[in-house]
Coordinates of C-alpha atoms in Angstrom, one line a residue:
M13 CA 12.2 -12.8 3.8
G14 CA 12.4 -16.4 5.2
E15 CA 12.6 -17.4 8.8
R16 CA 15.7 -15.9 10.5
L17 CA 18.2 -18.2 11.6
P18 CA 19.6 -18.3 15.2
D19 CA 22.7 -16.4 16.1
P20 CA 26.1 -18.2 15.4
E21 CA 28.5 -18.7 18.2
L22 CA 30.4 -15.7 17.6
F23 CA 27.4 -13.2 18.4
R24 CA 26.2 -15.3 21.5
Q25 CA 29.1 -14.2 23.9
G26 CA 32.1 -11.9 24.4
G27 CA 32.5 -8.7 22.5
F28 CA 30.2 -9.5 19.6
R29 CA 27.3 -10.1 21.9
V30 CA 28.0 -6.7 23.4
A31 CA 28.2 -5.2 19.7
S32 CA 24.8 -6.7 19.1
R33 CA 23.2 -4.8 21.8
L34 CA 25.2 -1.5 21.7
F35 CA 26.4 -0.9 18.2
I36 CA 24.0 -2.8 16.0
E37 CA 20.5 -1.3 15.0
G38 CA 17.7 -3.8 14.2
D39 CA 17.8 -7.6 13.5
I40 CA 20.8 -8.5 11.2
R41 CA 20.1 -12.1 11.3
G42 CA 19.8 -13.8 7.9
D43 CA 17.5 -16.5 6.4
E44 CA 18.5 -19.8 4.6
R45 CA 18.2 -18.2 1.2
Q46 CA 20.6 -15.5 1.9
V47 CA 23.2 -18.1 3.3
A48 CA 22.6 -20.0 0.2
R49 CA 23.4 -16.9 -1.9
L50 CA 26.5 -16.3 -0.1
R51 CA 27.6 -19.9 -0.1
R52 CA 27.7 -19.5 -4.2
F53 CA 30.5 -17.0 -3.9
A54 CA 32.6 -19.7 -2.2
Q55 CA 33.0 -21.3 -5.7
R56 CA 34.2 -18.0 -7.2
E57 CA 37.6 -17.2 -7.5
D58 CA 39.5 -14.1 -9.4
P59 CA 39.7 -14.9 -13.1
A60 CA 41.4 -11.4 -13.8
A61 CA 44.2 -12.0 -11.6
D62 CA 44.5 -15.7 -11.9
V63 CA 45.4 -15.6 -15.6
L64 CA 48.4 -13.4 -14.7
V65 CA 49.9 -16.1 -12.8
P66 CA 51.8 -18.0 -15.8
L67 CA 52.8 -14.5 -17.1
L68 CA 54.3 -13.3 -13.8
R69 CA 56.2 -16.7 -13.1
E70 CA 58.4 -15.3 -15.9
G71 CA 59.1 -12.2 -14.2
R72 CA 57.3 -9.9 -16.5
P73 CA 58.7 -6.1 -15.8
E74 CA 55.5 -4.8 -17.7
F75 CA 53.6 -5.6 -14.5
E76 CA 55.9 -3.5 -12.2
Q77 CA 55.8 -0.7 -14.8
A78 CA 51.9 -0.8 -14.9
L79 CA 51.7 -0.9 -11.3
R80 CA 53.9 2.3 -10.8
Q81 CA 53.1 4.4 -13.8
G82 CA 49.9 3.0 -15.5
I83 CA 49.2 0.6 -18.2
D84 CA 49.2 3.4 -20.9
S85 CA 53.0 3.5 -20.1
V86 CA 53.6 -0.1 -21.2
E87 CA 54.2 -0.6 -25.0
N88 CA 52.3 -3.7 -26.3
P89 CA 51.4 -5.3 -23.1
P90 CA 50.0 -8.8 -23.0
E91 CA 46.3 -8.8 -23.4
E92 CA 45.6 -10.2 -20.0
L93 CA 47.7 -7.7 -18.1
E94 CA 46.0 -4.9 -20.0
A95 CA 42.6 -6.0 -19.2
F96 CA 43.7 -6.3 -15.6
F97 CA 45.1 -2.8 -15.2
R98 CA 42.3 -1.3 -17.5
N99 CA 39.8 -2.4 -15.0
V100 CA 41.6 -1.5 -11.9
E101 CA 42.3 1.8 -13.2
A102 CA 38.7 2.5 -14.0
T103 CA 38.0 3.8 -10.6
P104 CA 34.3 3.1 -9.5
Y105 CA 31.7 6.0 -9.4
W106 CA 31.3 5.5 -5.6
V107 CA 34.9 6.2 -4.6
D108 CA 35.2 9.4 -2.8
R109 CA 38.8 10.5 -2.3
D110 CA 38.0 13.0 0.6
R111 CA 36.3 10.1 2.3
L112 CA 39.4 7.7 1.7
D113 CA 41.5 10.5 3.4
R114 CA 39.4 10.8 6.3
G115 CA 39.0 7.2 7.0
A116 CA 42.7 6.8 6.8
R117 CA 43.2 9.6 9.4
A118 CA 40.9 8.0 11.7
I119 CA 42.8 4.8 11.6
T120 CA 46.1 6.5 11.9
R121 CA 44.9 8.3 15.0
A122 CA 44.9 4.8 16.9
G123 CA 48.8 4.6 16.1
L124 CA 50.4 1.5 17.4
L125 CA 47.2 0.7 19.6
G126 CA 45.6 -0.3 16.5
L127 CA 47.9 -3.2 16.1
F128 CA 46.5 -4.9 19.0
P129 CA 42.9 -5.7 17.6
L130 CA 44.6 -6.2 14.3
G131 CA 46.4 -9.2 15.6
D132 CA 44.4 -10.3 18.5
V133 CA 40.8 -10.1 17.0
S134 CA 41.3 -9.7 13.1
L135 CA 44.0 -12.3 12.7
M136 CA 42.9 -14.5 15.6
G137 CA 39.3 -14.5 14.7
G138 CA 40.1 -15.2 11.2
Y139 CA 41.6 -18.5 12.5
L140 CA 38.0 -19.6 13.4
A141 CA 37.2 -19.8 9.7
S142 CA 38.5 -23.2 9.1
R143 CA 38.1 -23.5 5.4
A144 CA 40.0 -20.2 4.9
T145 CA 42.9 -21.7 7.0
K146 CA 43.5 -24.6 4.7
S147 CA 45.4 -22.4 2.3
L148 CA 47.5 -20.9 5.1
V149 CA 48.4 -24.3 6.5
G150 CA 49.2 -25.6 3.0
T151 CA 51.6 -22.9 2.3
G152 CA 53.1 -23.4 5.7
E153 CA 53.8 -19.5 5.9
I154 CA 51.6 -18.9 8.9
E155 CA 52.3 -21.8 11.1
Y156 CA 56.0 -22.0 10.7
K157 CA 56.8 -18.2 10.2
A158 CA 54.0 -16.8 12.4
A159 CA 56.0 -13.7 13.7
R160 CA 57.3 -12.6 10.1
R161 CA 53.6 -13.0 8.7
L162 CA 52.2 -11.0 11.5
V163 CA 54.7 -8.3 11.0
E164 CA 54.0 -8.5 7.1
T165 CA 50.3 -8.2 7.7
A166 CA 50.6 -5.2 10.0
T167 CA 52.8 -3.6 7.3
W168 CA 50.6 -4.1 4.4
W169 CA 47.7 -2.8 6.8
I170 CA 49.5 0.2 7.6
H171 CA 50.4 0.8 3.8
V172 CA 46.8 0.6 2.6
T173 CA 45.4 2.9 5.5
T174 CA 48.1 5.7 5.1
P175 CA 46.5 8.9 4.0
G176 CA 46.9 9.5 0.4
A177 CA 48.3 6.0 -0.3
L178 CA 45.5 4.6 -2.2
V179 CA 46.0 6.9 -5.5
P180 CA 47.3 5.1 -8.6
G181 CA 50.9 4.5 -7.9
G182 CA 50.8 5.1 -4.2
R183 CA 52.2 2.7 -1.7
G184 CA 48.7 1.4 -0.6
Y185 CA 47.5 1.1 -4.1
E186 CA 50.4 -1.0 -5.0
S187 CA 50.1 -3.0 -1.7
A188 CA 46.5 -3.9 -2.4
L189 CA 47.3 -5.2 -6.0
R190 CA 50.4 -7.0 -5.0
V191 CA 48.6 -9.0 -2.3
R192 CA 45.7 -9.7 -5.1
I193 CA 48.5 -11.3 -7.2
V194 CA 49.9 -13.2 -4.2
H195 CA 46.5 -14.6 -3.5
A196 CA 46.2 -15.7 -7.4
H197 CA 49.6 -17.6 -6.9
V198 CA 48.2 -19.3 -3.8
R199 CA 45.2 -20.4 -5.5
A200 CA 47.1 -21.7 -8.3
A201 CA 49.4 -23.7 -5.9
M202 CA 46.4 -25.0 -4.1
N203 CA 44.5 -25.9 -7.1
R204 CA 47.7 -28.0 -8.2
R205 CA 47.5 -30.1 -5.2
K206 CA 45.7 -33.5 -5.6
D207 CA 44.7 -33.5 -1.9
W208 CA 42.8 -30.3 -2.0
D209 CA 39.2 -31.1 -0.8
Y210 CA 36.9 -28.8 -2.8
A211 CA 33.7 -30.4 -1.2
A212 CA 34.9 -29.7 2.4
W213 CA 36.9 -26.6 1.9
D214 CA 35.4 -24.8 -1.3
R215 CA 37.7 -23.0 -3.8
P216 CA 41.0 -21.9 -2.4
V217 CA 41.1 -18.1 -1.6
N218 CA 37.7 -17.6 -2.8
Q219 CA 35.3 -14.6 -2.8
V220 CA 33.8 -15.4 0.5
Q221 CA 37.1 -15.7 2.1
T222 CA 38.5 -12.6 0.7
A223 CA 35.4 -10.7 1.8
G224 CA 35.8 -12.2 5.2
T225 CA 39.4 -10.9 5.2
L226 CA 38.1 -7.3 4.4
L227 CA 35.6 -7.5 7.1
L228 CA 38.2 -8.5 9.8
F229 CA 40.4 -5.6 8.9
S230 CA 37.7 -3.0 8.6
L231 CA 34.7 -3.5 10.6
V232 CA 36.1 -6.1 13.2
Y233 CA 39.0 -3.7 13.6
V234 CA 36.9 -0.6 14.3
F235 CA 34.7 -2.7 16.7
G236 CA 37.9 -4.0 18.6
T237 CA 39.5 -0.6 18.8
Q238 CA 36.1 0.6 20.2
L239 CA 36.1 -2.1 23.0
L240 CA 39.7 -1.0 23.9
G241 CA 38.3 2.5 24.6
L242 CA 38.8 4.4 21.2
R243 CA 36.0 6.6 20.0
Y244 CA 34.7 7.4 16.4
T245 CA 32.0 9.7 15.1
A246 CA 29.4 8.1 13.0
R247 CA 31.1 9.7 9.9
E248 CA 34.6 8.4 10.9
R249 CA 33.2 4.8 10.9
A250 CA 31.4 5.2 7.6
D251 CA 34.8 6.6 6.0
I252 CA 36.9 3.9 7.3
L253 CA 34.5 1.4 5.9
H254 CA 34.5 3.3 2.5
L255 CA 38.3 3.1 2.6
W256 CA 38.2 -0.7 2.9
R257 CA 35.4 -1.0 0.4
Y258 CA 37.8 0.6 -2.2
V259 CA 40.7 -1.7 -0.9
G260 CA 38.4 -4.6 -1.4
W261 CA 37.5 -3.7 -4.8
L262 CA 41.2 -3.3 -5.8
M263 CA 41.7 -6.8 -4.4
G264 CA 39.2 -8.3 -6.6
V265 CA 36.2 -8.8 -4.3
D266 CA 32.9 -9.0 -6.1
E267 CA 31.0 -5.8 -5.8
E268 CA 28.0 -7.6 -4.3
L269 CA 30.1 -8.6 -1.4
L270 CA 31.4 -5.0 -0.7
P271 CA 29.5 -3.4 2.2
A272 CA 28.3 -0.1 1.4
G273 CA 28.0 0.9 4.9
E274 CA 28.0 -0.3 8.5
D275 CA 24.6 -1.9 8.4
D276 CA 25.6 -3.9 5.4
A277 CA 28.9 -5.0 7.2
W278 CA 27.3 -6.1 10.2
R279 CA 24.8 -8.3 8.2
L280 CA 27.6 -9.7 6.0
L281 CA 29.7 -10.4 9.3
W282 CA 26.7 -12.3 10.7
L283 CA 26.4 -14.5 7.4
L284 CA 30.2 -15.3 7.5
A285 CA 30.0 -16.1 11.3
S286 CA 27.2 -18.6 10.5
T287 CA 28.8 -20.4 7.6
E288 CA 32.5 -19.9 7.9
F289 CA 33.5 -19.3 11.5
I290 CA 33.7 -23.0 12.2
P291 CA 37.1 -23.8 13.8
D292 CA 38.9 -27.2 13.7
D293 CA 42.3 -28.6 14.7
D294 CA 44.1 -26.4 12.1
S295 CA 42.6 -23.3 13.7
K296 CA 44.1 -24.4 17.0
R297 CA 47.7 -24.9 15.4
L298 CA 47.5 -21.4 13.8
A299 CA 46.4 -19.8 17.0
A300 CA 49.2 -21.5 19.0
A301 CA 51.7 -20.2 16.4
L302 CA 50.6 -16.7 16.8
M303 CA 50.8 -16.9 20.6
K304 CA 54.3 -18.4 20.2
A305 CA 55.1 -15.4 18.0
H306 CA 53.9 -13.0 20.9
A307 CA 56.0 -14.9 23.3
G308 CA 59.1 -14.2 21.1
I309 CA 59.4 -10.7 22.5
G310 CA 61.3 -12.3 25.5
D311 CA 63.8 -14.2 23.3
G312 CA 67.4 -13.7 24.4
R313 CA 66.6 -11.5 27.4
G314 CA 67.0 -13.9 30.2
A315 CA 64.9 -13.6 33.2
L316 CA 63.4 -10.4 32.2
G317 CA 62.5 -11.9 28.8
K318 CA 60.5 -14.6 30.6
V319 CA 58.4 -12.0 32.4
L320 CA 57.9 -10.1 29.1
A321 CA 56.9 -13.2 27.2
H322 CA 54.4 -14.2 30.2
V323 CA 52.8 -10.5 30.0
S324 CA 52.7 -10.4 26.1
V325 CA 51.1 -13.8 25.8
A326 CA 48.6 -13.1 28.8
G327 CA 47.7 -9.6 27.2
H328 CA 47.3 -10.6 23.8
G329 CA 45.4 -13.6 24.9
A330 CA 43.1 -11.4 27.2
I331 CA 42.0 -9.2 24.3
S332 CA 41.3 -12.2 22.0
R333 CA 39.1 -14.0 24.8
L334 CA 37.3 -10.9 25.8
L335 CA 36.4 -10.0 22.2
L336 CA 36.1 -13.5 20.6
G337 CA 34.0 -15.1 23.6
K338 CA 34.8 -18.0 26.0
T339 CA 33.8 -20.8 24.0
N340 CA 35.9 -19.8 20.7
A341 CA 38.9 -18.9 23.1
D342 CA 38.7 -22.1 24.9
F343 CA 38.4 -23.9 21.6
L344 CA 41.4 -22.1 20.3
E345 CA 43.3 -23.0 23.7
L346 CA 43.9 -19.3 24.5
P347 CA 45.2 -18.4 28.0
D348 CA 42.7 -17.6 30.4
D349 CA 44.3 -15.0 32.8
P350 CA 41.7 -13.0 34.9
I351 CA 44.3 -10.4 36.0
A352 CA 45.3 -9.9 32.4
Q353 CA 41.7 -9.6 31.4
A354 CA 40.9 -7.1 34.2
A355 CA 44.1 -5.1 33.0
V356 CA 42.6 -4.9 29.6
V357 CA 39.3 -3.6 30.8
A358 CA 40.9 -1.1 33.0
A359 CA 43.2 0.2 30.0
A360 CA 40.1 0.3 28.0
G361 CA 38.4 2.7 30.7
V362 CA 41.6 4.8 30.7
N363 CA 41.6 5.2 26.7
F364 CA 37.9 5.8 26.9
A365 CA 38.4 8.7 29.3
A366 CA 41.4 10.0 27.2
E367 CA 39.3 9.8 23.9
T368 CA 36.4 11.7 25.5
V369 CA 38.7 14.5 26.4
R370 CA 40.4 14.5 22.9
R371 CA 36.9 15.2 21.2
V372 CA 36.3 18.3 23.2
V373 CA 39.7 19.8 23.1
P374 CA 40.5 21.9 20.0
G375 CA 43.4 20.8 18.0
A376 CA 43.6 17.4 19.9
T377 CA 42.4 15.3 17.3
A378 CA 44.8 16.7 14.8
L379 CA 47.7 16.1 17.2
Q380 CA 46.8 12.6 17.9
E381 CA 46.9 12.0 14.2
L382 CA 50.4 13.2 13.9
I383 CA 51.4 11.1 17.2
G384 CA 49.8 8.0 15.7
A385 CA 51.4 8.6 12.1
A386 CA 54.8 9.0 13.8
G387 CA 54.4 5.8 15.8
R388 CA 53.3 3.9 12.5
R389 CA 56.3 5.3 10.6
H390 CA 58.7 4.2 13.4
Y391 CA 57.1 0.8 13.5
L392 CA 57.7 0.4 9.8
R393 CA 61.5 1.3 10.0
Q394 CA 62.1 -1.1 12.8
V395 CA 60.2 -4.0 11.5
T396 CA 61.7 -3.4 8.1
K397 CA 65.3 -3.3 9.6
V398 CA 64.7 -6.4 11.8
F399 CA 62.7 -8.7 9.2
G400 CA 64.2 -7.3 6.0
L401 CA 60.8 -7.2 4.5
D402 CA 60.2 -7.4 0.7
P403 CA 57.4 -4.8 -0.3
T404 CA 56.9 -6.8 -3.8
Y405 CA 56.0 -10.0 -1.7
G406 CA 58.1 -12.0 -4.4
R407 CA 58.9 -14.4 -1.6
H408 CA 55.4 -15.3 -1.2
M409 CA 54.9 -16.0 -4.9
K410 CA 57.9 -18.2 -5.1
A411 CA 56.8 -20.1 -2.1
A412 CA 53.4 -20.6 -3.6

């Protein structure tokens, strides 16, 4: 191995500096050759899904049938469609259904508390990756419809992390494959643009970016909930990452980029932080749009609404700032409210104490899973009613 590189900004301060001391064993820093190998994946897309774009523009019902009933139920399917589904239906040898279920239950136990690190760390942290943001800005979906996209992301995340949902034909299985097809449509749209800068931005929605998204929803989510006071056993953390390894495989991530365990995930995140988490002005625009969406909780509520908006922005900003670090938070122009940050730290302490009790009281973990699942179901009902969500993501394909 060559000389190890210095830590990237993400690992020098904030929550990730804490992680490097408390949660990471050994030296995870990479060298120049590992960086170069990773960067080659920035020129790779998803050929198996990309060839389906022309077919699906015609509204082929065979895709919906294969998605719900399997490719064997489709008579004389197009060759590209059959190849795609034959591959995703050939479940890899390493998939363990029991582990998928345990990982989903561990995520479900967090209930709606899990939405905070999802938005404030996973999504906000993703905006630091400026090359990945170019497709988001290009579609306009994030910046101009930030609240809706935030809700859609949370809904998709709940679908793929619900126990039993990743079986063929299940809601999580369908959702993972549908988003894979949305990515293919976005790639096709960006590749048609004459102003796409391949030298500066790489291939649109490439393998590195998709793997990065996977880590933000898995490792970074677990780490974020831990800093908010939640507690997991080593097996639960491993099972959560196993679940997301399979989700990533369904979404077309190259198997070389799918972490097999927590050590793999931290090493890959370090490489991504070194090469991809380089924010620019688009990062600021997207961060501002997300904070504006958080302020929307106060819309139409008069004086009380102004208070709610302030508390929401301060709270979400505090979580992002504490975990992403001062330098990144300042660049993204996130609010710096010491009172809100102290409140988040105090809440984390209360959560940690409650979690400690849960781990020693018989039946408390199972009860918390039931409460968490009920909260997630209520959230899905409410946001579906308010936003009229489309589970097929057809609107995104049309927009692309």
